[in-house]
Coordinates of C-alpha atoms and ligand atoms in Angstrom, one line a residue:
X926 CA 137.6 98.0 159.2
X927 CA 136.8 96.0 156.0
X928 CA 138.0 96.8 152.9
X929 CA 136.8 96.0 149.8
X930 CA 139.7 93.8 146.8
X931 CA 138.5 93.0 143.7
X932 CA 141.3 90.7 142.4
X933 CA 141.7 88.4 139.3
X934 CA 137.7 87.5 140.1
X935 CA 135.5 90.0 138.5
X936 CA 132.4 88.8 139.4
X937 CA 133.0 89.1 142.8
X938 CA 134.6 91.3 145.4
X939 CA 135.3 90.5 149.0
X940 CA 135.9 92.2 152.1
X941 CA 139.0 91.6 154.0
X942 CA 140.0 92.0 157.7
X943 CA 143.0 90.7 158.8
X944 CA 143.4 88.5 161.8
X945 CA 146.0 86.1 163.5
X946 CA 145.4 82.4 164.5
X947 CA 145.9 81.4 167.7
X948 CA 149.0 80.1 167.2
X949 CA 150.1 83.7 165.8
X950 CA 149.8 83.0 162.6
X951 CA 148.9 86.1 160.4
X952 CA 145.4 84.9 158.5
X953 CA 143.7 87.1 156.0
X954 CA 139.6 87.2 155.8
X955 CA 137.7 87.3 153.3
X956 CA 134.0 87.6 153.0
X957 CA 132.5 86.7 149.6
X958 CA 130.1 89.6 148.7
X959 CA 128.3 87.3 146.4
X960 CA 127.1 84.3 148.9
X961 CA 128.8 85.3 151.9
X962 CA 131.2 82.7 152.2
X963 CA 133.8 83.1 154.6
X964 CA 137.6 82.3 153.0
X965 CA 140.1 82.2 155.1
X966 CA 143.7 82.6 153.7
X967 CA 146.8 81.8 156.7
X968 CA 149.8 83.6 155.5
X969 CA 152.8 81.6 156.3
X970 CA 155.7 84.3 156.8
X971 CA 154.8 88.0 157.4
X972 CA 152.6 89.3 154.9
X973 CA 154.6 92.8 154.9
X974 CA 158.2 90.9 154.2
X975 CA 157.0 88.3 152.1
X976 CA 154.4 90.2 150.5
X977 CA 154.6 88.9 147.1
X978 CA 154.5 85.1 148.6
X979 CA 151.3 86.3 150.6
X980 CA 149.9 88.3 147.2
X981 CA 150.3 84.6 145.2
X982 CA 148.4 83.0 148.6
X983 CA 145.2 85.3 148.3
X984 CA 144.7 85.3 144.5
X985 CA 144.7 81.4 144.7
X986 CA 143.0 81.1 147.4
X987 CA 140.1 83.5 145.9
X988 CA 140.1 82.4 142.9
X989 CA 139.5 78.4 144.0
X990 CA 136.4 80.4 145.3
X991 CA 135.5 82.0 142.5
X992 CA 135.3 78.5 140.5
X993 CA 133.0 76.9 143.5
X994 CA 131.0 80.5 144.4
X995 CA 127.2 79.7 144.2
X996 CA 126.5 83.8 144.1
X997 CA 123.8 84.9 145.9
X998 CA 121.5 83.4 148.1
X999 CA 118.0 83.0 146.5
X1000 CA 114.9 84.4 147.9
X1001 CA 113.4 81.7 150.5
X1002 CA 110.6 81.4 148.5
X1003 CA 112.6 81.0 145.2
X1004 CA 114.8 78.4 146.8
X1005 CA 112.0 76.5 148.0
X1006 CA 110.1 76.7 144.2
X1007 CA 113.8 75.2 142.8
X1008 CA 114.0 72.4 145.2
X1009 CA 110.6 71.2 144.4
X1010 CA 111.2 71.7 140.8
X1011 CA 114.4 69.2 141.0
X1012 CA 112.3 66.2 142.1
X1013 CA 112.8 63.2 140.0
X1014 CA 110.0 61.8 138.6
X1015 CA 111.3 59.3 137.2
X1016 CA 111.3 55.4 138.8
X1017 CA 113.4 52.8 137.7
X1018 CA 112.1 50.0 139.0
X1019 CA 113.4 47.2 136.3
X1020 CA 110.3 45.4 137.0
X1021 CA 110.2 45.2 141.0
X1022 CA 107.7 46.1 142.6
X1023 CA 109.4 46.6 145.9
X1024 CA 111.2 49.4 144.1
X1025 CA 107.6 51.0 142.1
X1026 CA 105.5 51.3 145.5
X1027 CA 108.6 51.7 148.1
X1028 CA 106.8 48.8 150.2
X1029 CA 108.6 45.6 150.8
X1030 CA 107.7 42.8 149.7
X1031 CA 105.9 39.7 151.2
X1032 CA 108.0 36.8 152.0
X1033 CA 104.8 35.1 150.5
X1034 CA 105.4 37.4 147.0
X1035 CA 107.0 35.9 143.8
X1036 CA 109.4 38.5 142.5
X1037 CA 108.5 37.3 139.0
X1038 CA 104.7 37.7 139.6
X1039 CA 104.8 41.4 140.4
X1040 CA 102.0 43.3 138.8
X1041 CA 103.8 46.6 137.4
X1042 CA 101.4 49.3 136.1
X1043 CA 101.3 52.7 134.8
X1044 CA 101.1 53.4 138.7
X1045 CA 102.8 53.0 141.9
X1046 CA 99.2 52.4 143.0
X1047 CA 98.3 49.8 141.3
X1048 CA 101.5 48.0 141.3
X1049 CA 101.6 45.1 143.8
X1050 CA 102.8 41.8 144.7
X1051 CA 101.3 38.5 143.9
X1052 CA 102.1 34.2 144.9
X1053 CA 102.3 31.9 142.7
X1054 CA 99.0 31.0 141.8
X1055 CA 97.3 27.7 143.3
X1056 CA 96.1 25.5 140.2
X1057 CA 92.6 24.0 140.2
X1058 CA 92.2 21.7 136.8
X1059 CA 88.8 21.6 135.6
X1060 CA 87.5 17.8 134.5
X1061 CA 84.5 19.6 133.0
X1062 CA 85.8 21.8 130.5
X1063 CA 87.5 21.4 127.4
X1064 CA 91.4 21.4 127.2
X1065 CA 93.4 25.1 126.9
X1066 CA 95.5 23.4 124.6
X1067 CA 95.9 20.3 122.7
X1068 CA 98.3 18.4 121.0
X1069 CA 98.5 14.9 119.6
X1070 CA 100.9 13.9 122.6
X1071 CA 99.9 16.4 125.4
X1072 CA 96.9 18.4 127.0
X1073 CA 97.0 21.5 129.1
X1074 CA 93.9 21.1 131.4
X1075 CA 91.6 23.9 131.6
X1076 CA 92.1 25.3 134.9
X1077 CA 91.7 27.9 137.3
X1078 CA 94.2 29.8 139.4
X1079 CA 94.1 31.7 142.7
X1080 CA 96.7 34.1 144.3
X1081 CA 97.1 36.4 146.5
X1082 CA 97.9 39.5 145.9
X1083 CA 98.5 43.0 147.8
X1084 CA 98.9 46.3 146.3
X1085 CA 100.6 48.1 149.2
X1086 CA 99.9 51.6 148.6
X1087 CA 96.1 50.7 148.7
X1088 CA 96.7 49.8 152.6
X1089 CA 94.2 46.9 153.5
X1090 CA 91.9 47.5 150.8
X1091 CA 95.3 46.3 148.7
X1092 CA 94.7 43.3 150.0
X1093 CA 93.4 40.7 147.5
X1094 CA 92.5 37.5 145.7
X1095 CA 93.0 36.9 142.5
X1096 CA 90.7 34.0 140.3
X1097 CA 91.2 33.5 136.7
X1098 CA 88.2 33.7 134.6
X1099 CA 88.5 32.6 131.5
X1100 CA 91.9 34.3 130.3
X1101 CA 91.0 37.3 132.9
X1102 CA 92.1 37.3 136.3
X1103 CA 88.9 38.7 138.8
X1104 CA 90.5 40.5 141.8
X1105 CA 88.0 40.4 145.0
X1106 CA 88.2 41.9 148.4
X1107 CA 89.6 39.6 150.9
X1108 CA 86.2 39.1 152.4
X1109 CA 84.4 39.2 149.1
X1110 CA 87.0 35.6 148.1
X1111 CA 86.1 34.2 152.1
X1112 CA 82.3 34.4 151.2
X1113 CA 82.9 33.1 147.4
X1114 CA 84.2 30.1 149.6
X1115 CA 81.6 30.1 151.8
X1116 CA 78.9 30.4 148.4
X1117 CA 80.8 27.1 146.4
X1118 CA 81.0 25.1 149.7
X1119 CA 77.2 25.8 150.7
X1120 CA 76.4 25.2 146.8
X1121 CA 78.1 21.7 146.7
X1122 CA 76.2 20.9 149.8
X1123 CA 73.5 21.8 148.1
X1124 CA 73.8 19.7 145.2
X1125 CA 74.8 16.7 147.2
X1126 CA 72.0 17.4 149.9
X1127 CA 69.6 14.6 148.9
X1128 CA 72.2 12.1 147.8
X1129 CA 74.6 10.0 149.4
X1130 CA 77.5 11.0 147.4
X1131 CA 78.7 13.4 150.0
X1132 CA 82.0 14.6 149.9
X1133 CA 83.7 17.2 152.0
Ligands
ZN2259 ZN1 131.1 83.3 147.0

């Protein structure tokens, strides 16, 4: 039959039964009335000899509990409200993109090209860009000693959480980089290949 102790622990009480190991052993039970825990306490030398050894057993034994006792379980639907309200939502993701989306990253991707955003779905990877210098257009930049062609540059890019419609090309226009649909860049090419043939259709200055 249990009886109830309310030692040097206030805030909780515990029912005992008393019990023996199998090696003999007399053990002491206790049952925390607050989360249910079970403490067992094995009393080295017999607890009605030695009770004042046994006494100084318990009380520590109860009161390491009573510094780790998480009181009473919560209502299911309570516990399930606090787990969902200790999400983090904060990311550190020191400018990887691997570590924004949770996708790995292309062995194609330049770490220091990742496009980080106000979004794990709009952050992606992107290569190094492919530079096309333009003879036609005035310089970016120039100097007495140097020139920075005008140019264009293409990458490609993929924004993993978008699945394949993350999937992209990237052409600079003007200072602004136009993202396209991986078809949408294959027909571009199909579009300036078919217009150059165009232009040098009636000419013998073809060039492929
Ligand atoms: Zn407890």
């Amino acid at each position: 039959m249990a009886d109830v102790v309310d030692l040097d622990a206030p805030a909780l009480t515990y029912d005992r039964t008393r019990e023996a190991d199998p090696d003999g052993t007399p053990v002491n039970v206790y049952i925390c009335d607050e989360c249910a825990a079970e403490i067992r306490v094995r009393l080295d030398s017999d607890p009605v000899i030695d009770w004042k050894l046994s006494l100084g057993k318990v009380h520590r034994a109860l009161d390491e509990h009573a510094d780790v006792c998480p009181g009473p379980p919560l209502p299911a639907e309570l516990a399930t409200w606090r787990e969902l309200c200790d999400v983090d939502a904060e990311v550190h993701h020191d400018g990887d993109a691997e570590i924004l989306t949770g996708c790995k990253r292309p062995s194609w991707a330049a770490p220091e090209r990742d496009v980080i955003t106000h979004s794990p779905w709009f952050g992606g990877f992107r290569s190094t860009p492919a530079v096309l210098p333009l003879a036609r257009r005035r310089a970016d930049d120039a100097g007495a000693a140097y020139m920075d062609r005008a140019h264009l540059l293409v990458a490609a890019k993929q924004y993993p959480l978008q699945g394949t419609a993350g999937l992209t090309v990237g052409l600079t226009v003007g200072k602004e980089w136009l993202t396209m649909f991986t078809a949408e860049a294959r027909q571009l090419a199909r579009l300036l290949h078919a217009a150059a043939d165009l232009a040098e259709s009636e000419t013998s200055a073809r060039h492929d």
